PDB file of C-alpha atoms in Angstrom:
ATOM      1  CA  UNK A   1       5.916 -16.004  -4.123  1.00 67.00           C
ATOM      2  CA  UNK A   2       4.700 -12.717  -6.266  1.00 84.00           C
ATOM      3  CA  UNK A   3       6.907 -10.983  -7.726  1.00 91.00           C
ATOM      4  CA  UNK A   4       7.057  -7.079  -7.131  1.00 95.00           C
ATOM      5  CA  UNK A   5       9.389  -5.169  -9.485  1.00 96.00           C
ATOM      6  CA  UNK A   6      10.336  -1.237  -8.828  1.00 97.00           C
ATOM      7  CA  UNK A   7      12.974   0.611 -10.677  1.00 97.00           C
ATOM      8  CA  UNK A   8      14.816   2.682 -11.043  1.00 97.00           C
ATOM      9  CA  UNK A   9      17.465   0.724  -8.943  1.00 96.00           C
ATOM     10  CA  UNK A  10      19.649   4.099  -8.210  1.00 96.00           C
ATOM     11  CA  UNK A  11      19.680   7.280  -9.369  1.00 97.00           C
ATOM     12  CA  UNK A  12      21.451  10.193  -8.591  1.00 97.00           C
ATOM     13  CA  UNK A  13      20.199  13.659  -9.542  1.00 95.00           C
ATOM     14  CA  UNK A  14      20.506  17.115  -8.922  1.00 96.00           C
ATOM     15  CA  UNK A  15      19.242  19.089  -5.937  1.00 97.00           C
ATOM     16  CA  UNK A  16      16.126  20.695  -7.243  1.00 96.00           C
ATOM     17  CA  UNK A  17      14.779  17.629  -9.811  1.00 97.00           C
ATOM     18  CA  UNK A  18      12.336  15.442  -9.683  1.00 97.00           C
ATOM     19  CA  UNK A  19      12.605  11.973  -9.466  1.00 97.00           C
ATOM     20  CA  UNK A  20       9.810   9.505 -10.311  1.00 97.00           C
ATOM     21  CA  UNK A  21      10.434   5.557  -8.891  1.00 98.00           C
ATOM     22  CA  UNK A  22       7.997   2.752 -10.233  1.00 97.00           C
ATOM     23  CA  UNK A  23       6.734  -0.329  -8.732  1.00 97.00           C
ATOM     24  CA  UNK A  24       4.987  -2.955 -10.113  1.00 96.00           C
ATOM     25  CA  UNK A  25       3.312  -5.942  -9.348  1.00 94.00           C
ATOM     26  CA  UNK A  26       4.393  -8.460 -12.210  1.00 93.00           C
ATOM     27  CA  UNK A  27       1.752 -11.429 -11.929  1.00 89.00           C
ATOM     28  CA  UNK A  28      -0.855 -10.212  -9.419  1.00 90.00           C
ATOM     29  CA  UNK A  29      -3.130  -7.553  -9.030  1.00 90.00           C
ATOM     30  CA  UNK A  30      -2.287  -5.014  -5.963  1.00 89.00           C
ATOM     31  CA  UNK A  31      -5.350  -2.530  -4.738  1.00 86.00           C
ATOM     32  CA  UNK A  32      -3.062  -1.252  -1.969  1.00 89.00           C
ATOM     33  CA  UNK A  33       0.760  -0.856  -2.296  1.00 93.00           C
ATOM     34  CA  UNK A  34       3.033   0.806   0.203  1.00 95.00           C
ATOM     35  CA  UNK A  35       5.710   3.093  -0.045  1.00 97.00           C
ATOM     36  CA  UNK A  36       8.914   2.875   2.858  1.00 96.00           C
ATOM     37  CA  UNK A  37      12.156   4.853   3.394  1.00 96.00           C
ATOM     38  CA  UNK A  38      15.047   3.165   5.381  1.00 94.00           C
ATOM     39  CA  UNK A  39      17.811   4.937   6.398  1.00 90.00           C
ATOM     40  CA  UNK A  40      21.485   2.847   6.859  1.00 87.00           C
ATOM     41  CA  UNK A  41      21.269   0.212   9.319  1.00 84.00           C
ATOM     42  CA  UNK A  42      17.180   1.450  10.128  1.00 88.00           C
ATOM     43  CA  UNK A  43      14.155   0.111  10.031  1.00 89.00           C
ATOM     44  CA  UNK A  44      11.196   0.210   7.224  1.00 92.00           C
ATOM     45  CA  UNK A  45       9.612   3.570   7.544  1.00 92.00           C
ATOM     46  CA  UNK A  46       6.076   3.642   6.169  1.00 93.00           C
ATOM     47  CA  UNK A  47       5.793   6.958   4.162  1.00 95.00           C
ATOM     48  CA  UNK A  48       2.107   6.657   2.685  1.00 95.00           C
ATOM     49  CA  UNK A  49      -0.421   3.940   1.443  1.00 93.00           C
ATOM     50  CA  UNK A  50      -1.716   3.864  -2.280  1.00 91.00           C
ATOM     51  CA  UNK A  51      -4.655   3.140  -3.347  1.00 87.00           C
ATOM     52  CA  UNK A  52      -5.565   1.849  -6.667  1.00 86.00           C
ATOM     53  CA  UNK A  53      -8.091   4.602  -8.273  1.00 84.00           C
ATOM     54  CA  UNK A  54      -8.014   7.077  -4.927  1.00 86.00           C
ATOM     55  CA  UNK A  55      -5.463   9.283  -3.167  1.00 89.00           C
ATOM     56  CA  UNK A  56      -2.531   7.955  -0.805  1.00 92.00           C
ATOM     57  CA  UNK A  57      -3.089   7.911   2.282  1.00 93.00           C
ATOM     58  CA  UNK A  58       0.400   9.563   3.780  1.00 95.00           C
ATOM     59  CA  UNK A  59       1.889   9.089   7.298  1.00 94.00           C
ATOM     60  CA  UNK A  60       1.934  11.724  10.017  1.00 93.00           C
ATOM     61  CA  UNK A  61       5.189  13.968   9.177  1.00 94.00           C
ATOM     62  CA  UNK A  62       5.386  12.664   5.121  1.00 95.00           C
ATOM     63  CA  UNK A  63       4.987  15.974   2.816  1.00 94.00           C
ATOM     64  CA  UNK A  64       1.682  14.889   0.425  1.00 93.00           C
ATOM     65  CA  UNK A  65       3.289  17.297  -1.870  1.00 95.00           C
ATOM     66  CA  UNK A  66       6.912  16.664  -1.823  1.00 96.00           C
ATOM     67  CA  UNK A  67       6.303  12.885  -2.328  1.00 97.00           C
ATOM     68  CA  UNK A  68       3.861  12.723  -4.455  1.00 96.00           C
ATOM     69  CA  UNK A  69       2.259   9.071  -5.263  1.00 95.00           C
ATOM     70  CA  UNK A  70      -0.220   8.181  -8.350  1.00 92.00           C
ATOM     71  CA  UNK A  71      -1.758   4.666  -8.553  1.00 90.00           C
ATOM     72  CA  UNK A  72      -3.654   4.297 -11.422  1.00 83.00           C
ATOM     73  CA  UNK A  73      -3.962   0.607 -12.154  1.00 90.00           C
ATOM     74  CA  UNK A  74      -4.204  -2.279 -10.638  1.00 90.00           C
ATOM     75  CA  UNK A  75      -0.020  -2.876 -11.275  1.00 93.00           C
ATOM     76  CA  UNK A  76       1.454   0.170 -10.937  1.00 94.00           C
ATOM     77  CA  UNK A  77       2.322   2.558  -8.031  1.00 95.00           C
ATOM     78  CA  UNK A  78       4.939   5.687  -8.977  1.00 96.00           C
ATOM     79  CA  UNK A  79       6.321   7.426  -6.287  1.00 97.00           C
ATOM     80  CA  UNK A  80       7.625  11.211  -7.432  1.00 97.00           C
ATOM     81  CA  UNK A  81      10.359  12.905  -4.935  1.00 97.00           C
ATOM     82  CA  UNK A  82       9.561  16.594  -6.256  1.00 97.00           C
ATOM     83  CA  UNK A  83      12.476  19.286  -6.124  1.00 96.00           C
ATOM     84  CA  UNK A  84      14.735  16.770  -4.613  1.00 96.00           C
ATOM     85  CA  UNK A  85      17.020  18.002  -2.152  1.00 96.00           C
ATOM     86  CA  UNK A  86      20.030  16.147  -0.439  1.00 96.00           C
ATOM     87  CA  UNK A  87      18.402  15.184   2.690  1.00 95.00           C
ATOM     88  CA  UNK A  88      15.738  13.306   0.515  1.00 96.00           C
ATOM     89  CA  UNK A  89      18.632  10.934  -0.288  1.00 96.00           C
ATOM     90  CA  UNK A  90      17.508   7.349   1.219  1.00 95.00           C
ATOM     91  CA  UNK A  91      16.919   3.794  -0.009  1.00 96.00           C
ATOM     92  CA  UNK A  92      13.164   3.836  -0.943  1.00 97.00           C
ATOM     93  CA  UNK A  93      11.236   0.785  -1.024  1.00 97.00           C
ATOM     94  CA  UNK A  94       7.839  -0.257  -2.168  1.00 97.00           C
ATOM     95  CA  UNK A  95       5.839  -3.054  -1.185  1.00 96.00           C
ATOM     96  CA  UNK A  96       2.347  -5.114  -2.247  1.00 94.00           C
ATOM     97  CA  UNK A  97      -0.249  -7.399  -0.898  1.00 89.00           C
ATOM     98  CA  UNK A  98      -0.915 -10.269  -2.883  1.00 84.00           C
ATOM     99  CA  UNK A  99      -4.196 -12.360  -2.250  1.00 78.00           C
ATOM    100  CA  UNK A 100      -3.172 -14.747  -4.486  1.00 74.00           C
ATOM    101  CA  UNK A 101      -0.640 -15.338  -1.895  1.00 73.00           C
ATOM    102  CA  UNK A 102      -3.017 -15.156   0.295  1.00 76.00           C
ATOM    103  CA  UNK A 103      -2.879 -12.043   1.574  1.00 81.00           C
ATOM    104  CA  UNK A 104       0.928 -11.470   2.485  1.00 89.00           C
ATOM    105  CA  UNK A 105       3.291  -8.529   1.850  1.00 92.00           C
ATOM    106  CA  UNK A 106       6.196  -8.792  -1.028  1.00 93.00           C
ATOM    107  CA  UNK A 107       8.718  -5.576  -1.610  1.00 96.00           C
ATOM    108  CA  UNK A 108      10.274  -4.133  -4.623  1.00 96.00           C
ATOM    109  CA  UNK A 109      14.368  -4.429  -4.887  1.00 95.00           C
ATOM    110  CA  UNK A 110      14.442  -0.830  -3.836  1.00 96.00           C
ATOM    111  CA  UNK A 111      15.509   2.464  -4.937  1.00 97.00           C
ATOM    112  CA  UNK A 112      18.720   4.516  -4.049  1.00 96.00           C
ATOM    113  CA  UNK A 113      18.089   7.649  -4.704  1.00 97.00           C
ATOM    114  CA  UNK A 114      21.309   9.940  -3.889  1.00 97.00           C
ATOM    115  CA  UNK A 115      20.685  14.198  -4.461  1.00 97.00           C
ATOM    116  CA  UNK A 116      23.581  16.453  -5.266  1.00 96.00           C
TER     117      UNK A 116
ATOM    118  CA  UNK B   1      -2.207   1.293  17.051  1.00 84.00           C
ATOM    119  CA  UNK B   2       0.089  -1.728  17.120  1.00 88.00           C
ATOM    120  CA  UNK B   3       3.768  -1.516  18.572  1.00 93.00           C
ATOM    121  CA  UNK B   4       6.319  -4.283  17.638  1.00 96.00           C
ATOM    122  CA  UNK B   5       9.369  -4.164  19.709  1.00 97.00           C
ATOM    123  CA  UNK B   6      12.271  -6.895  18.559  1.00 97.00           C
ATOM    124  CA  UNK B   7      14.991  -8.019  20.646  1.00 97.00           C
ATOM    125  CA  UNK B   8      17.902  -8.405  20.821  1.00 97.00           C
ATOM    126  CA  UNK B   9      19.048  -5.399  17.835  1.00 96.00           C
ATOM    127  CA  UNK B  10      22.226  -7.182  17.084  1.00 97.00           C
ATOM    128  CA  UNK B  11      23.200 -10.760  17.591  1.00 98.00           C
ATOM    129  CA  UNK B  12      26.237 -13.139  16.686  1.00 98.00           C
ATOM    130  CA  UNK B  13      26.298 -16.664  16.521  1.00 98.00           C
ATOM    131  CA  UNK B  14      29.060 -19.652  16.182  1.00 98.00           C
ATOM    132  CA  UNK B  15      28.254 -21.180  12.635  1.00 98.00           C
ATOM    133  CA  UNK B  16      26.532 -24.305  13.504  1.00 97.00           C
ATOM    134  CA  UNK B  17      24.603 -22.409  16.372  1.00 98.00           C
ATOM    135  CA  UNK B  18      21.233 -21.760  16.832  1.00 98.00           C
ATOM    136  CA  UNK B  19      19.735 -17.565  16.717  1.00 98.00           C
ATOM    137  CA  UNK B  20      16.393 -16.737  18.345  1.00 98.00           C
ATOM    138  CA  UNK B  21      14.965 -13.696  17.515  1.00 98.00           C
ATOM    139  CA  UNK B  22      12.151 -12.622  19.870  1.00 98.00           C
ATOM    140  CA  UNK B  23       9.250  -9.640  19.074  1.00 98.00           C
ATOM    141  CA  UNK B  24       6.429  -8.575  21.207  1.00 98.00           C
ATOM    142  CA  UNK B  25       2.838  -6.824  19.739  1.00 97.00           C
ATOM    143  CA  UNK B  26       0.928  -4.441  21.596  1.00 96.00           C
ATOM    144  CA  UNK B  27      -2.523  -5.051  19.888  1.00 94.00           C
ATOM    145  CA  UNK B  28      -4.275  -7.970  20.627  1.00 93.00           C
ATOM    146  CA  UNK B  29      -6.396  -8.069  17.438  1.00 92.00           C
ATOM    147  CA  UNK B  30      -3.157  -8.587  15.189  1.00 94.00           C
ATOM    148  CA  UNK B  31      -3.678 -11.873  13.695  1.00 93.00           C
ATOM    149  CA  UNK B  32      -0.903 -12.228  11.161  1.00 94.00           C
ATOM    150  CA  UNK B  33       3.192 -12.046  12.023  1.00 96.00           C
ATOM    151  CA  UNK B  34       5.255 -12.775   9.650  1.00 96.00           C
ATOM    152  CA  UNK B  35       9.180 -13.092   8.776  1.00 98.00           C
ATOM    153  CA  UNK B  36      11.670 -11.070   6.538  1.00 97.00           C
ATOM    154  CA  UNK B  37      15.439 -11.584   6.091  1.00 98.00           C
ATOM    155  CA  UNK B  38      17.101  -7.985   4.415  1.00 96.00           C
ATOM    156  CA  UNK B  39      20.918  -8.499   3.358  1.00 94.00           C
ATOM    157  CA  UNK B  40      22.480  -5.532   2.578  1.00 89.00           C
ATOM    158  CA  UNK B  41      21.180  -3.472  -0.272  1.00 87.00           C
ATOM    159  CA  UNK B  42      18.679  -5.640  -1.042  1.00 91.00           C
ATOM    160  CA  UNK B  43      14.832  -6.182  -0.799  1.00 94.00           C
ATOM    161  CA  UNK B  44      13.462  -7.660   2.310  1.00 95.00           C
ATOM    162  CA  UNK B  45      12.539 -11.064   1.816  1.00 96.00           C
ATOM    163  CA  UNK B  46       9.866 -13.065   3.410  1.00 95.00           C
ATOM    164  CA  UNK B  47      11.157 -16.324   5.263  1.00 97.00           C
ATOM    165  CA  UNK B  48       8.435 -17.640   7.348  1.00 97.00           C
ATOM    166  CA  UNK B  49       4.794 -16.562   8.369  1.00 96.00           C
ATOM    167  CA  UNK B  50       2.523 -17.630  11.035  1.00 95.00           C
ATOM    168  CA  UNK B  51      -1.076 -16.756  11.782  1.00 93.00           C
ATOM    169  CA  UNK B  52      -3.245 -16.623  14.979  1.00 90.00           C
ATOM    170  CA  UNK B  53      -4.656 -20.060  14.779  1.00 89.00           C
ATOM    171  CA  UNK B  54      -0.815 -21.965  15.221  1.00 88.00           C
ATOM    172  CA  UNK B  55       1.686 -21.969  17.810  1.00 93.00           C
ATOM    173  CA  UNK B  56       4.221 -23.116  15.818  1.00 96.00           C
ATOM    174  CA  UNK B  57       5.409 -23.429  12.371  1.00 96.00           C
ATOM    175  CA  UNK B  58       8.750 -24.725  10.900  1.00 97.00           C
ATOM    176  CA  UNK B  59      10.176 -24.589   7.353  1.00 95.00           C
ATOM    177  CA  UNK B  60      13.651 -26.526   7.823  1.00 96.00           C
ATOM    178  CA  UNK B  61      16.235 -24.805   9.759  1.00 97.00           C
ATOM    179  CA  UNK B  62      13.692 -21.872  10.399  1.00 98.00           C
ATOM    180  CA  UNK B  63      10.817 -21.601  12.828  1.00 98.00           C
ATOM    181  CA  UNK B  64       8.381 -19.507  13.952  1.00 98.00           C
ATOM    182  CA  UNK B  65       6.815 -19.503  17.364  1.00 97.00           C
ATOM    183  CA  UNK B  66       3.501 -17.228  19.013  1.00 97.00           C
ATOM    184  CA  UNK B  67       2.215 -16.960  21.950  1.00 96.00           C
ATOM    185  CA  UNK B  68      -1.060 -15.062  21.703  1.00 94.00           C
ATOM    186  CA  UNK B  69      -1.917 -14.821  25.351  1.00 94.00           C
ATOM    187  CA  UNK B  70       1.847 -13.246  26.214  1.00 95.00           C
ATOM    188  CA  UNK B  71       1.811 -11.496  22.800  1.00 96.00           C
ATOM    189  CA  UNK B  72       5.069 -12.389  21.223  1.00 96.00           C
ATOM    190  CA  UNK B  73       6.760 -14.218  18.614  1.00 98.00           C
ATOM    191  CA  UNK B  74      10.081 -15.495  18.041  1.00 98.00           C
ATOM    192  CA  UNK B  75      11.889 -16.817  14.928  1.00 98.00           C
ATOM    193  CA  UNK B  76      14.508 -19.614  15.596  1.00 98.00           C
ATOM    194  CA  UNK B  77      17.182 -20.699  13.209  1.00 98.00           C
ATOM    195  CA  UNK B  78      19.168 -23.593  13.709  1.00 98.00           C
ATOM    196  CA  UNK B  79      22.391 -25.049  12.334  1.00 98.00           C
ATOM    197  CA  UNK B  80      23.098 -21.423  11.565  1.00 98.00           C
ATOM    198  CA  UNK B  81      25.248 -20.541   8.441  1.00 97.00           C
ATOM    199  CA  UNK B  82      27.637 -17.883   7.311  1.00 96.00           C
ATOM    200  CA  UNK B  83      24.451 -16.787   4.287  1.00 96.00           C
ATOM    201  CA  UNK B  84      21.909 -16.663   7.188  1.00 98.00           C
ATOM    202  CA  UNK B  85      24.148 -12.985   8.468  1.00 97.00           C
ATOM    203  CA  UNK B  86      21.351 -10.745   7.480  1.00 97.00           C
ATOM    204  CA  UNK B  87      18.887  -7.658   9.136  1.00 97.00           C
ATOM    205  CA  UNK B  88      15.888  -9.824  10.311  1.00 98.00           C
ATOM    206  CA  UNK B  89      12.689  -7.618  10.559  1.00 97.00           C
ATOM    207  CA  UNK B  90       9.296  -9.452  12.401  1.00 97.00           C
ATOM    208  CA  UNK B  91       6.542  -7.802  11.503  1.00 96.00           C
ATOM    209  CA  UNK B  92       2.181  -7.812  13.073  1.00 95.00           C
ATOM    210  CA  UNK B  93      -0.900  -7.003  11.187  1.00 93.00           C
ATOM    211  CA  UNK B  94      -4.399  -7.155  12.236  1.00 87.00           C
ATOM    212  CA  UNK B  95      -6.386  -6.132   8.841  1.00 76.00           C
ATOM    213  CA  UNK B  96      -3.710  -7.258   6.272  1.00 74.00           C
ATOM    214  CA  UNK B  97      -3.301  -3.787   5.381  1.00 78.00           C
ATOM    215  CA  UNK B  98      -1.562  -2.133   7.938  1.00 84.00           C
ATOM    216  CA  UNK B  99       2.222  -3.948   8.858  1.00 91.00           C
ATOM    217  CA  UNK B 100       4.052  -2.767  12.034  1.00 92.00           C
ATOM    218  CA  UNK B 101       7.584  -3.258  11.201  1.00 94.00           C
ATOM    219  CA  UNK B 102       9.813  -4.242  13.986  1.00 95.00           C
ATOM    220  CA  UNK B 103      12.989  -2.322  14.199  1.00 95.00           C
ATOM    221  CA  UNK B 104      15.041  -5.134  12.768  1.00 96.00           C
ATOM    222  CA  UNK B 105      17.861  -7.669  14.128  1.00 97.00           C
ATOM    223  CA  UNK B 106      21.069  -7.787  12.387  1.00 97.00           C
ATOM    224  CA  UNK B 107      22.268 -10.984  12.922  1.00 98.00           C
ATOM    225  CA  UNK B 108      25.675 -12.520  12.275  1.00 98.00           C
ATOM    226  CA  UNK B 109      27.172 -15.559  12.071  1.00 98.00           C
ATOM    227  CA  UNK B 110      30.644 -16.062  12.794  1.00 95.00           C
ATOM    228  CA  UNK B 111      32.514 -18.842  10.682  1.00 90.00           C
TER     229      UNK B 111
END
């Protein structure tokens, strides 16, 4: 299968800072990533599409400018939690379509992000 | 725009058992349903896919079934084992682009 890396694993920061989480497709090339939230024991929450070259395209409810998402290449999607508060603590979660796959849908190992 | 409800939420199983898992779509158009098995902390992981064209598809102790006309989908594990205790999410697509997660299974199995 492809291979979708993201990272930082955790991180823990202060209330107020911003936090930037990367995701990267290692050995394909990934027009459209996704972005997901899960809360304990939840479901995958889709928080916004990314496009490579265009803007997101963010879910109903999902601040544009809290979460803030730049995909400039073909291999790279950052997601950037901006003044990070303590109720934007969650396991975040990226994901990719690979065609050479043929077309299916591979996820990062996630993101912990805890806010003090 | 699509709706995937999954059934039962939380199931446990006699090692050596069988699970079923069972999902229904809303939209008719969705073409693609595949599999993912999340343990705890980790990255969903896909397991098993199946497209529009096939009833059925198996990949050892895991299979997928669809019916298109009654609009579900169930996974089926058999000879169930203590590393197959996991959050099960099924999942329906129509474009490839848009996935409908359903709300996940958490499935034990009980040495």
């Amino acid at each position: 299968g492809a291979v979708v890396s993201q990272h930082p694993s955790w991180v823990i920061c202060k209330s107020g800072t911003s936090v930037k989480i990367e995701c990267r497709s290692l050995d394909f090339q990934a027009t459209t990533m996704f972005w997901y939230r899960q809360f304990p024991k939840q479901s995958l929450m889709l928080m916004a599409t990314s496009n490579e070259g265009s803007k997101a395209t963010y879910e109903q409810g999902v601040e544009k400018d809290k979460f803030l998402i730049n995909h400039a290449s073909l291999t790279l999607s950052t997601l950037t939690v901006t003044s990070a508060h303590p109720e934007d603590s969650s396991f975040y979660i990226c994901s990719a379509i690979s065609g050479q796959a043929g077309e299916k849908l591979f996820f990062g190992s996630g993101t912990q992000l805890s806010v003090l | 725009g699509e709706n995937v409800e999954q059934h039962p939420s939380t199931l446990s199983v006699q090692e050596g058992d069988s699970a079923v898992i069972k999902c229904t779509y809303s939209d008719s158009a969705s073409n693609y349903f595949p599999w993912y098995k999340q343990e705890l902390g980790k990255r969903p992981q896909l397991i098993i896919d199946i497209r529009s064209n096939v009833g059925e598809k198996k990949d050892q102790r895991i299979a997928v079934t669809l019916n298109k006309t009654a609009k579900h989908f169930s996974l089926h594990i058999t000879e169930t084992q203590p590393e197959d205790s996991a959050v099960y999410f099924c999942a329906a697509t129509d474009t490839g682009r848009n996935f409908v997660f359903g709300p996940g299974t958490r499935l034990s199995v009980l040495p």
